[in-house]
Amino acid sequence: MSYEQVEQAWQLSEAARDIAGTLGADPGPADYWTGFFSGSDQVDVERTLREGGDPPSRIFLKSPYGLRWRPEEKDWIPFRHGPVEPLPV
């Protein structure tokens, strides 16, 4: 498991929280997708469009992590979507 990959997912989550006010009064997953995630080089766009829902409520990153929408809190938190392979020692 790469700590850096986990940290990148949390940083993207925090960045989404920071830009929430620029996306409208009450942004939802569709607003975040078009206004933020779809342009990120960390996001696996094809997989997100295929498996993330419509609009995407799960954002798949190019790492084994992703972000999922929490409707109650109206934010994104990391989740693991793939196997984590240990780094060679």
PDB file of C-alpha atoms in Angstrom:
ATOM      1  CA  MET A   1       0.000   0.000   0.000  1.00  0.00           C
ATOM      2  CA  SER A   2       1.265   3.430  -0.839  1.00  0.00           C
ATOM      3  CA  TYR A   3       0.670   6.087   1.777  1.00  0.00           C
ATOM      4  CA  GLU A   4       1.079   8.670  -0.985  1.00  0.00           C
ATOM      5  CA  GLN A   5      -1.914   7.231  -2.860  1.00  0.00           C
ATOM      6  CA  VAL A   6      -4.117   7.462   0.223  1.00  0.00           C
ATOM      7  CA  GLU A   7      -2.892  10.994   0.837  1.00  0.00           C
ATOM      8  CA  GLN A   8      -3.655  11.973  -2.778  1.00  0.00           C
ATOM      9  CA  ALA A   9      -7.233  10.737  -2.383  1.00  0.00           C
ATOM     10  CA  TRP A  10      -7.665  12.802   0.793  1.00  0.00           C
ATOM     11  CA  GLN A  11      -6.139  15.859  -0.885  1.00  0.00           C
ATOM     12  CA  LEU A  12      -8.586  15.542  -3.780  1.00  0.00           C
ATOM     13  CA  SER A  13     -11.431  15.212  -1.258  1.00  0.00           C
ATOM     14  CA  GLU A  14     -10.270  18.393   0.481  1.00  0.00           C
ATOM     15  CA  ALA A  15      -9.911  20.216  -2.837  1.00  0.00           C
ATOM     16  CA  ALA A  16     -13.503  19.286  -3.699  1.00  0.00           C
ATOM     17  CA  ARG A  17     -14.620  20.670  -0.343  1.00  0.00           C
ATOM     18  CA  ASP A  18     -12.680  23.882  -0.994  1.00  0.00           C
ATOM     19  CA  ILE A  19     -14.323  24.525  -4.383  1.00  0.00           C
ATOM     20  CA  ALA A  20     -17.873  23.653  -3.282  1.00  0.00           C
ATOM     21  CA  GLY A  21     -18.876  27.323  -3.084  1.00  0.00           C
ATOM     22  CA  THR A  22     -17.869  27.949  -6.682  1.00  0.00           C
ATOM     23  CA  LEU A  23     -20.188  25.208  -7.955  1.00  0.00           C
ATOM     24  CA  GLY A  24     -23.465  26.790  -6.884  1.00  0.00           C
ATOM     25  CA  ALA A  25     -25.673  27.133  -3.837  1.00  0.00           C
ATOM     26  CA  ASP A  26     -26.123  23.427  -3.101  1.00  0.00           C
ATOM     27  CA  PRO A  27     -23.768  21.415  -5.348  1.00  0.00           C
ATOM     28  CA  GLY A  28     -24.398  17.724  -5.912  1.00  0.00           C
ATOM     29  CA  PRO A  29     -22.437  14.945  -7.611  1.00  0.00           C
ATOM     30  CA  ALA A  30     -23.227  16.178 -11.145  1.00  0.00           C
ATOM     31  CA  ASP A  31     -21.882  19.653 -10.332  1.00  0.00           C
ATOM     32  CA  TYR A  32     -18.664  18.233  -8.928  1.00  0.00           C
ATOM     33  CA  TRP A  33     -18.252  15.907 -11.906  1.00  0.00           C
ATOM     34  CA  THR A  34     -18.558  18.589 -14.572  1.00  0.00           C
ATOM     35  CA  GLY A  35     -16.968  21.387 -12.561  1.00  0.00           C
ATOM     36  CA  PHE A  36     -14.058  19.541 -10.980  1.00  0.00           C
ATOM     37  CA  PHE A  37     -13.482  15.780 -11.224  1.00  0.00           C
ATOM     38  CA  SER A  38     -13.845  15.248 -14.989  1.00  0.00           C
ATOM     39  CA  GLY A  39     -10.813  17.485 -15.598  1.00  0.00           C
ATOM     40  CA  SER A  40      -8.521  15.962 -12.980  1.00  0.00           C
ATOM     41  CA  ASP A  41      -5.534  13.955 -14.188  1.00  0.00           C
ATOM     42  CA  GLN A  42      -5.934  11.714 -11.108  1.00  0.00           C
ATOM     43  CA  VAL A  43      -9.398  10.499 -12.146  1.00  0.00           C
ATOM     44  CA  ASP A  44      -9.994   7.384 -14.240  1.00  0.00           C
ATOM     45  CA  VAL A  45     -12.685   9.058 -16.347  1.00  0.00           C
ATOM     46  CA  GLU A  46     -13.676   5.972 -18.346  1.00  0.00           C
ATOM     47  CA  ARG A  47     -14.162   3.780 -15.298  1.00  0.00           C
ATOM     48  CA  THR A  48     -15.989   6.524 -13.421  1.00  0.00           C
ATOM     49  CA  LEU A  49     -18.420   6.985 -16.307  1.00  0.00           C
ATOM     50  CA  ARG A  50     -18.866   3.224 -16.592  1.00  0.00           C
ATOM     51  CA  GLU A  51     -19.200   2.300 -12.895  1.00  0.00           C
ATOM     52  CA  GLY A  52     -19.687   5.504 -10.930  1.00  0.00           C
ATOM     53  CA  GLY A  53     -23.392   6.064 -11.503  1.00  0.00           C
ATOM     54  CA  ASP A  54     -25.318   8.750 -13.348  1.00  0.00           C
ATOM     55  CA  PRO A  55     -24.360  11.301 -12.240  1.00  0.00           C
ATOM     56  CA  PRO A  56     -21.203   9.766 -10.799  1.00  0.00           C
ATOM     57  CA  SER A  57     -21.430   9.367  -7.024  1.00  0.00           C
ATOM     58  CA  ARG A  58     -18.272   7.266  -6.980  1.00  0.00           C
ATOM     59  CA  ILE A  59     -15.139   8.721  -8.532  1.00  0.00           C
ATOM     60  CA  PHE A  60     -12.487   6.163  -9.447  1.00  0.00           C
ATOM     61  CA  LEU A  61      -8.909   7.362  -9.311  1.00  0.00           C
ATOM     62  CA  LYS A  62      -6.063   5.876 -11.315  1.00  0.00           C
ATOM     63  CA  SER A  63      -4.775   4.444  -8.043  1.00  0.00           C
ATOM     64  CA  PRO A  64      -6.592   1.747  -6.018  1.00  0.00           C
ATOM     65  CA  TYR A  65      -8.575   4.538  -4.332  1.00  0.00           C
ATOM     66  CA  GLY A  66     -11.537   6.672  -5.207  1.00  0.00           C
ATOM     67  CA  LEU A  67     -14.008   9.098  -3.688  1.00  0.00           C
ATOM     68  CA  ARG A  68     -17.624   8.439  -2.852  1.00  0.00           C
ATOM     69  CA  TRP A  69     -20.370  10.988  -2.305  1.00  0.00           C
ATOM     70  CA  ARG A  70     -21.954  11.132   1.140  1.00  0.00           C
ATOM     71  CA  PRO A  71     -25.396  12.716   0.608  1.00  0.00           C
ATOM     72  CA  GLU A  72     -26.017  13.359   4.312  1.00  0.00           C
ATOM     73  CA  GLU A  73     -22.792  15.347   4.716  1.00  0.00           C
ATOM     74  CA  LYS A  74     -22.708  16.573   1.108  1.00  0.00           C
ATOM     75  CA  ASP A  75     -19.033  15.744   0.728  1.00  0.00           C
ATOM     76  CA  TRP A  76     -16.639  13.211  -0.776  1.00  0.00           C
ATOM     77  CA  ILE A  77     -14.594  10.692   1.197  1.00  0.00           C
ATOM     78  CA  PRO A  78     -11.979   8.206  -0.004  1.00  0.00           C
ATOM     79  CA  PHE A  79     -12.657   4.521  -0.489  1.00  0.00           C
ATOM     80  CA  ARG A  80     -10.522   1.683  -1.790  1.00  0.00           C
ATOM     81  CA  HIS A  81     -11.769   0.125  -5.033  1.00  0.00           C
ATOM     82  CA  GLY A  82      -8.890  -2.081  -6.004  1.00  0.00           C
ATOM     83  CA  PRO A  83      -6.281  -4.353  -4.546  1.00  0.00           C
ATOM     84  CA  VAL A  84      -3.397  -2.674  -2.813  1.00  0.00           C
ATOM     85  CA  GLU A  85      -0.081  -4.237  -3.611  1.00  0.00           C
ATOM     86  CA  PRO A  86       2.810  -3.748  -1.224  1.00  0.00           C
ATOM     87  CA  LEU A  87       5.723  -1.738  -2.535  1.00  0.00           C
ATOM     88  CA  PRO A  88       8.910  -3.731  -3.087  1.00  0.00           C
ATOM     89  CA  VAL A  89      11.320  -3.481  -0.189  1.00  0.00           C
TER      90      VAL A  89
END
